XYZ file of C-alpha atoms in Angstrom:
384
model
C -16.629 -27.159 18.621
C -13.289 -25.776 17.417
C -13.613 -22.931 14.921
C -11.108 -22.377 12.101
C -10.314 -18.714 11.393
C -8.163 -17.982 8.335
C -6.519 -14.641 7.476
C -5.420 -13.965 3.901
C -2.592 -11.474 3.383
C 0.301 -9.934 5.320
C -0.087 -6.254 4.503
C -1.285 -3.622 6.966
C -4.750 -5.184 7.124
C -3.580 -8.792 7.393
C -0.724 -8.284 9.842
C -2.781 -5.941 11.992
C -5.691 -8.376 12.007
C -3.424 -11.226 13.129
C -2.313 -9.148 16.125
C -5.938 -8.308 16.900
C -7.187 -11.888 16.522
C -4.369 -13.290 18.652
C -5.544 -11.081 21.505
C -9.273 -11.687 20.958
C -9.603 -15.413 20.228
C -9.568 -17.989 22.968
C -7.536 -21.177 22.979
C -10.301 -23.241 21.405
C -10.078 -21.406 18.067
C -7.512 -22.332 15.414
C -5.939 -19.356 13.644
C -4.247 -19.768 10.250
C -2.358 -17.038 8.407
C -1.767 -17.368 4.647
C 0.480 -15.046 2.651
C 2.688 -15.205 -0.418
C 5.483 -13.422 1.475
C 6.919 -14.562 4.792
C 7.257 -10.991 6.012
C 5.213 -7.834 6.458
C 6.357 -4.851 4.397
C 5.853 -1.337 5.774
C 4.546 -0.425 2.336
C 4.221 3.323 2.798
C 7.991 3.406 3.338
C 8.852 1.026 0.457
C 9.796 3.980 -1.746
C 12.903 4.395 0.458
C 14.268 1.201 -1.127
C 14.350 2.941 -4.519
C 17.104 5.197 -3.213
C 18.887 2.694 -0.980
C 18.094 -1.051 -1.070
C 19.814 -1.596 2.290
C 16.844 -0.071 4.148
C 14.717 -3.125 3.335
C 15.912 -4.864 6.496
C 14.333 -2.085 8.571
C 10.964 -1.975 6.798
C 10.311 -5.710 6.556
C 9.127 -7.678 9.578
C 9.301 -11.486 9.460
C 6.028 -13.308 10.002
C 7.686 -15.206 12.842
C 8.067 -11.908 14.733
C 4.321 -11.208 14.485
C 2.636 -14.607 14.726
C 2.364 -16.353 18.069
C 3.489 -20.012 18.273
C -0.136 -21.177 18.194
C -0.814 -19.347 14.916
C -0.320 -21.587 11.897
C 1.429 -19.863 9.000
C 1.282 -20.991 5.348
C 3.585 -19.382 2.789
C 1.600 -19.728 -0.427
C -0.432 -17.750 -2.956
C -4.228 -17.714 -2.776
C -5.788 -18.622 -6.126
C -9.472 -18.769 -5.201
C -11.932 -18.381 -2.347
C -14.730 -20.950 -2.607
C -17.400 -19.626 -0.264
C -19.804 -22.496 -0.948
C -17.295 -25.166 0.092
C -15.713 -22.818 2.682
C -12.178 -23.429 1.446
C -9.239 -21.283 0.413
C -7.542 -22.670 -2.679
C -3.748 -22.301 -2.877
C -1.273 -22.324 -5.734
C 1.032 -25.019 -4.347
C -0.502 -26.442 -1.190
C -3.718 -28.207 -0.248
C -6.995 -26.353 0.161
C -7.504 -24.798 3.587
C -10.925 -25.137 5.186
C -12.385 -22.305 7.225
C -15.314 -21.458 9.426
C -14.530 -17.747 9.164
C -12.132 -16.098 6.753
C -10.757 -12.561 6.612
C -9.869 -11.306 3.145
C -6.944 -8.888 3.480
C -5.114 -9.602 0.236
C -4.511 -5.988 -0.654
C -4.757 -4.767 -4.226
C -2.957 -4.869 -7.531
C -2.194 -2.129 -10.018
C -5.003 -0.930 -12.286
C -4.142 -0.128 -15.905
C -7.602 1.080 -17.023
C -7.337 -0.641 -20.393
C -4.662 1.781 -21.625
C -2.808 0.018 -24.455
C 0.745 -1.036 -23.600
C 0.650 0.327 -20.057
C 0.977 -2.998 -18.248
C 3.602 -4.350 -20.628
C 5.875 -1.298 -20.550
C 5.757 -0.010 -16.967
C 7.136 -0.872 -13.562
C 4.923 -0.739 -10.469
C 5.443 -0.171 -6.743
C 3.305 -2.744 -4.928
C 5.940 -4.829 -3.158
C 9.575 -4.958 -2.075
C 10.680 -6.622 -5.318
C 9.102 -3.761 -7.286
C 11.111 -1.162 -5.366
C 14.321 -3.120 -5.899
C 13.608 -3.399 -9.632
C 13.020 0.357 -9.916
C 16.342 0.962 -8.141
C 18.212 -1.340 -10.522
C 16.661 0.139 -13.643
C 17.334 3.706 -12.546
C 20.925 2.818 -11.673
C 21.426 1.199 -15.070
C 19.806 4.110 -16.905
C 22.000 6.622 -15.097
C 25.171 4.714 -16.033
C 24.218 4.769 -19.692
C 23.289 8.470 -19.681
C 25.395 11.642 -19.830
C 24.971 15.226 -18.655
C 24.239 16.183 -22.242
C 21.726 13.366 -22.661
C 20.269 12.542 -19.234
C 18.103 9.475 -18.716
C 14.390 10.227 -18.725
C 12.506 8.836 -15.729
C 8.701 9.053 -15.874
C 6.306 8.360 -13.003
C 2.680 8.000 -14.073
C 0.114 8.941 -11.448
C 0.647 11.753 -8.951
C -1.063 10.253 -5.931
C 0.736 9.312 -2.740
C 2.896 6.566 -4.296
C 3.781 8.608 -7.368
C 4.812 11.671 -5.381
C 6.919 9.690 -2.913
C 8.531 7.693 -5.748
C 9.492 10.903 -7.567
C 10.991 12.284 -4.355
C 13.143 9.206 -3.767
C 14.417 9.144 -7.351
C 15.389 12.795 -6.965
C 17.326 11.922 -3.793
C 19.057 9.056 -5.655
C 19.956 11.475 -8.456
C 21.466 14.000 -6.058
C 23.305 11.475 -3.864
C 24.874 9.773 -6.889
C 25.225 12.827 -9.136
C 23.280 10.817 -11.652
C 22.261 12.371 -15.003
C 18.520 11.970 -14.637
C 15.489 14.037 -15.607
C 12.376 13.153 -13.597
C 8.825 13.638 -14.860
C 5.643 13.223 -12.820
C 2.549 12.750 -14.989
C -1.048 13.149 -13.796
C -4.237 12.880 -15.893
C -6.208 15.233 -13.628
C -5.655 18.949 -13.253
C -3.536 18.815 -10.082
C -1.202 16.458 -8.247
C -2.477 14.556 -5.200
C -6.003 14.605 -6.671
C -8.980 14.894 -4.388
C -7.049 16.552 -1.585
C -7.022 20.073 -0.182
C -5.433 22.681 -2.518
C -3.128 23.757 0.316
C -1.353 20.391 0.570
C -1.418 20.044 -3.217
C 0.495 23.301 -3.569
C 2.908 22.474 -0.750
C 3.762 19.143 -2.401
C 4.116 20.787 -5.793
C 6.572 23.268 -4.291
C 8.725 20.502 -2.787
C 8.712 18.487 -6.020
C 9.675 21.487 -8.118
C 12.421 22.391 -5.641
C 13.689 18.824 -6.116
C 13.804 19.331 -9.881
C 10.818 17.136 -10.743
C 8.974 18.226 -13.874
C 5.210 18.049 -13.329
C 2.749 17.379 -16.174
C -0.970 17.555 -15.351
C -4.384 17.629 -17.024
C -3.495 15.258 -19.868
C -4.187 11.510 -19.603
C -1.917 8.823 -21.022
C -3.563 7.135 -24.017
C -0.874 4.576 -24.907
C 2.497 3.365 -23.680
C 5.025 1.949 -26.112
C 8.542 0.739 -25.472
C 10.411 3.962 -24.769
C 7.616 6.458 -25.388
C 4.309 7.506 -23.788
C 1.463 9.089 -25.744
C -1.022 11.597 -24.329
C -4.497 12.732 -25.206
C -3.355 16.223 -26.209
C 0.338 16.801 -25.468
C 3.442 15.688 -27.305
C 4.757 12.158 -26.715
C 7.232 11.761 -23.866
C 10.235 9.497 -24.325
C 11.482 7.538 -21.326
C 14.243 5.228 -20.177
C 12.394 4.101 -17.043
C 8.612 4.291 -16.627
C 6.900 3.667 -13.276
C 3.092 3.458 -13.152
C 1.370 4.218 -9.824
C -1.950 5.386 -11.212
C -4.551 3.233 -9.488
C -5.623 0.009 -7.800
C -8.006 -2.848 -8.401
C -8.802 -6.093 -6.603
C -6.558 -9.151 -6.692
C -6.934 -11.830 -9.368
C -7.449 -14.420 -6.616
C -10.967 -13.006 -6.242
C -11.840 -13.254 -9.949
C -14.308 -16.087 -9.343
C -15.668 -14.908 -6.021
C -19.413 -15.116 -5.438
C -19.163 -12.293 -2.911
C -20.631 -8.909 -3.778
C -17.716 -6.915 -5.169
C -16.572 -4.088 -7.406
C -13.622 -4.956 -9.636
C -12.643 -7.739 -7.213
C -12.749 -5.426 -4.191
C -15.271 -7.035 -1.846
C -18.080 -4.824 -0.577
C -18.753 -4.960 3.163
C -20.924 -3.421 5.817
C -19.337 -1.101 8.373
C -18.753 -4.169 10.548
C -16.532 -5.729 7.786
C -19.026 -8.516 7.073
C -19.518 -9.308 3.391
C -22.505 -10.753 1.543
C -21.440 -14.059 3.131
C -21.674 -13.858 6.930
C -18.639 -16.119 7.324
C -16.410 -13.884 5.196
C -15.002 -10.591 6.453
C -12.822 -8.161 4.486
C -10.694 -5.099 5.246
C -7.898 -3.064 3.662
C -7.515 -2.527 -0.083
C -9.365 -5.817 -0.714
C -12.543 -4.247 0.620
C -14.938 -1.418 -0.095
C -16.210 -0.719 3.417
C -19.508 1.120 3.803
C -19.120 4.441 5.588
C -22.260 6.186 4.407
C -21.700 8.701 1.603
C -18.144 7.522 0.879
C -16.459 4.174 1.530
C -13.370 4.026 3.716
C -10.280 5.111 1.738
C -7.795 2.462 0.544
C -5.018 3.761 2.805
C -2.664 2.336 5.397
C -4.329 4.489 8.045
C -7.768 3.017 7.333
C -6.383 -0.532 7.263
C -4.669 -0.061 10.649
C -7.853 1.219 12.242
C -10.019 -1.527 10.730
C -7.576 -4.234 11.816
C -7.952 -3.182 15.451
C -11.713 -3.828 15.305
C -12.056 -6.779 12.925
C -10.444 -9.217 15.344
C -13.055 -8.449 17.969
C -15.859 -8.683 15.415
C -14.775 -12.133 14.244
C -14.610 -13.242 17.880
C -18.106 -11.819 18.370
C -19.367 -13.674 15.281
C -18.012 -16.953 16.660
C -19.827 -16.309 19.949
C -22.996 -15.218 18.136
C -22.795 -11.734 19.647
C -23.706 -8.456 17.873
C -20.901 -7.020 15.746
C -19.383 -3.599 16.300
C -19.862 -0.884 13.695
C -16.590 0.726 12.639
C -16.245 4.374 11.687
C -13.102 5.598 9.946
C -11.355 8.430 11.785
C -9.200 10.563 9.486
C -6.272 11.638 11.636
C -4.570 13.613 8.862
C -2.153 13.060 6.004
C 1.639 13.089 5.852
C 3.495 12.731 2.542
C 7.253 12.613 2.036
C 9.206 14.090 -0.855
C 12.646 12.613 -0.369
C 13.972 13.720 2.984
C 11.270 16.384 3.341
C 7.580 16.023 4.118
C 4.247 17.827 4.215
C 1.519 17.193 6.799
C -2.115 18.270 6.520
C -5.240 18.043 8.647
C -3.485 16.552 11.669
C -5.875 16.524 14.603
C -5.355 18.751 17.641
C -2.849 20.995 15.838
C -3.553 24.712 15.236
C -2.338 24.736 11.586
C -3.818 22.897 8.621
C -0.642 22.331 6.593
C 2.991 22.345 7.650
C 6.354 20.999 6.549
C 9.924 21.113 7.787
C 11.296 19.191 10.744
C 7.870 18.664 12.434
C 6.307 17.038 9.339
C 9.375 14.913 8.642
C 9.472 13.571 12.180
C 5.723 13.061 12.328
C 5.987 10.767 9.304
C 8.820 8.885 10.994
C 6.764 8.565 14.168
C 3.766 7.118 12.286
C 5.896 4.375 10.732
C 7.716 3.744 14.008
C 4.434 3.429 15.885
C 3.219 0.798 13.423
C 6.445 -1.208 13.690
C 6.225 -0.987 17.483
C 2.596 -2.148 17.483
C 3.548 -5.224 15.469
C 6.793 -5.960 17.314
C 8.465 -3.638 19.822
C 9.614 -0.058 20.336
C 13.192 -1.290 20.333
C 12.776 -2.506 16.750
C 11.096 0.766 15.785
C 13.963 2.743 17.345
C 16.509 0.838 15.242
C 14.537 1.628 12.068
C 14.110 5.327 12.890
C 17.015 6.638 10.778
C 15.691 5.167 7.510
C 11.999 5.996 7.952
């Protein structure tokens, strides 16, 4: 009997899973890939587009360069997953039946019920978002003066917020643009939940870049042109980018799978409450004991390498492998500089400079090479 395996999403989890499944499944299994974009975006480098839109060609990989000829690709948006009927419902096309489905739809921005936040902010979840931020910053800078610089506010000082602030600072310097950049964080330090050493190193780079950091005061409301805080004075803005959190995709609103805020809960083998549905990446909350796997590119890459084999094992009625997340360290860029922390097999905990910058380049290049070739990764090296 021919089995139908369907993969939803083309992010790190989805694209990586397609590569894994293509190597694990035999010729009797049909593989279908569904995504609302016909390319894979190297999302952790998407902030580069804010400074220079031309880099998009180097950090987007067409689906055709990843999928084998036998893999069926459907360019459409998923609107629902009906686990009882075993079909994926699409916005424009016909329903797609499955025997096994992998949910790798990624996440969407969380606004936490803060009034006006969704209506008045930009986000950074896709290529179009980065391009929109670039255009708005460019427009704001043209309308500003040295005496009255444009106010650019980034809400949320996690990975995306820090890297966004760094790229806007590089845009400001390269274009001599009259911009003031503010990075706002509700908790008491930037890059919350991480080691104080990397927090301080990132703070130093941001302050050297002229980014004003505001911490320990949550946003309570966002209006057109002004943000209100729990305790501090309101902050006026010309451009406001919100990077403060994630939640599951609306396509999973009606799912009967066990989930938390539309992020599907799974065992460590990626199997959900329905044995024919697997999930990885930001779409999933993967059991790892005391803490679930983090919603990071690194975790998605690692999970994608294993999930293909586990789906093949499920088809063959073999025991599934248990996956354990292996934290290999963290590298964060601030413009053209970077900070690395907790990198395995190195004698120092935190470092910057040329080694950190090139390590971050190497991580992105390795991913591009895994999906396509080292030649493609080499061509992208200068913009990573």
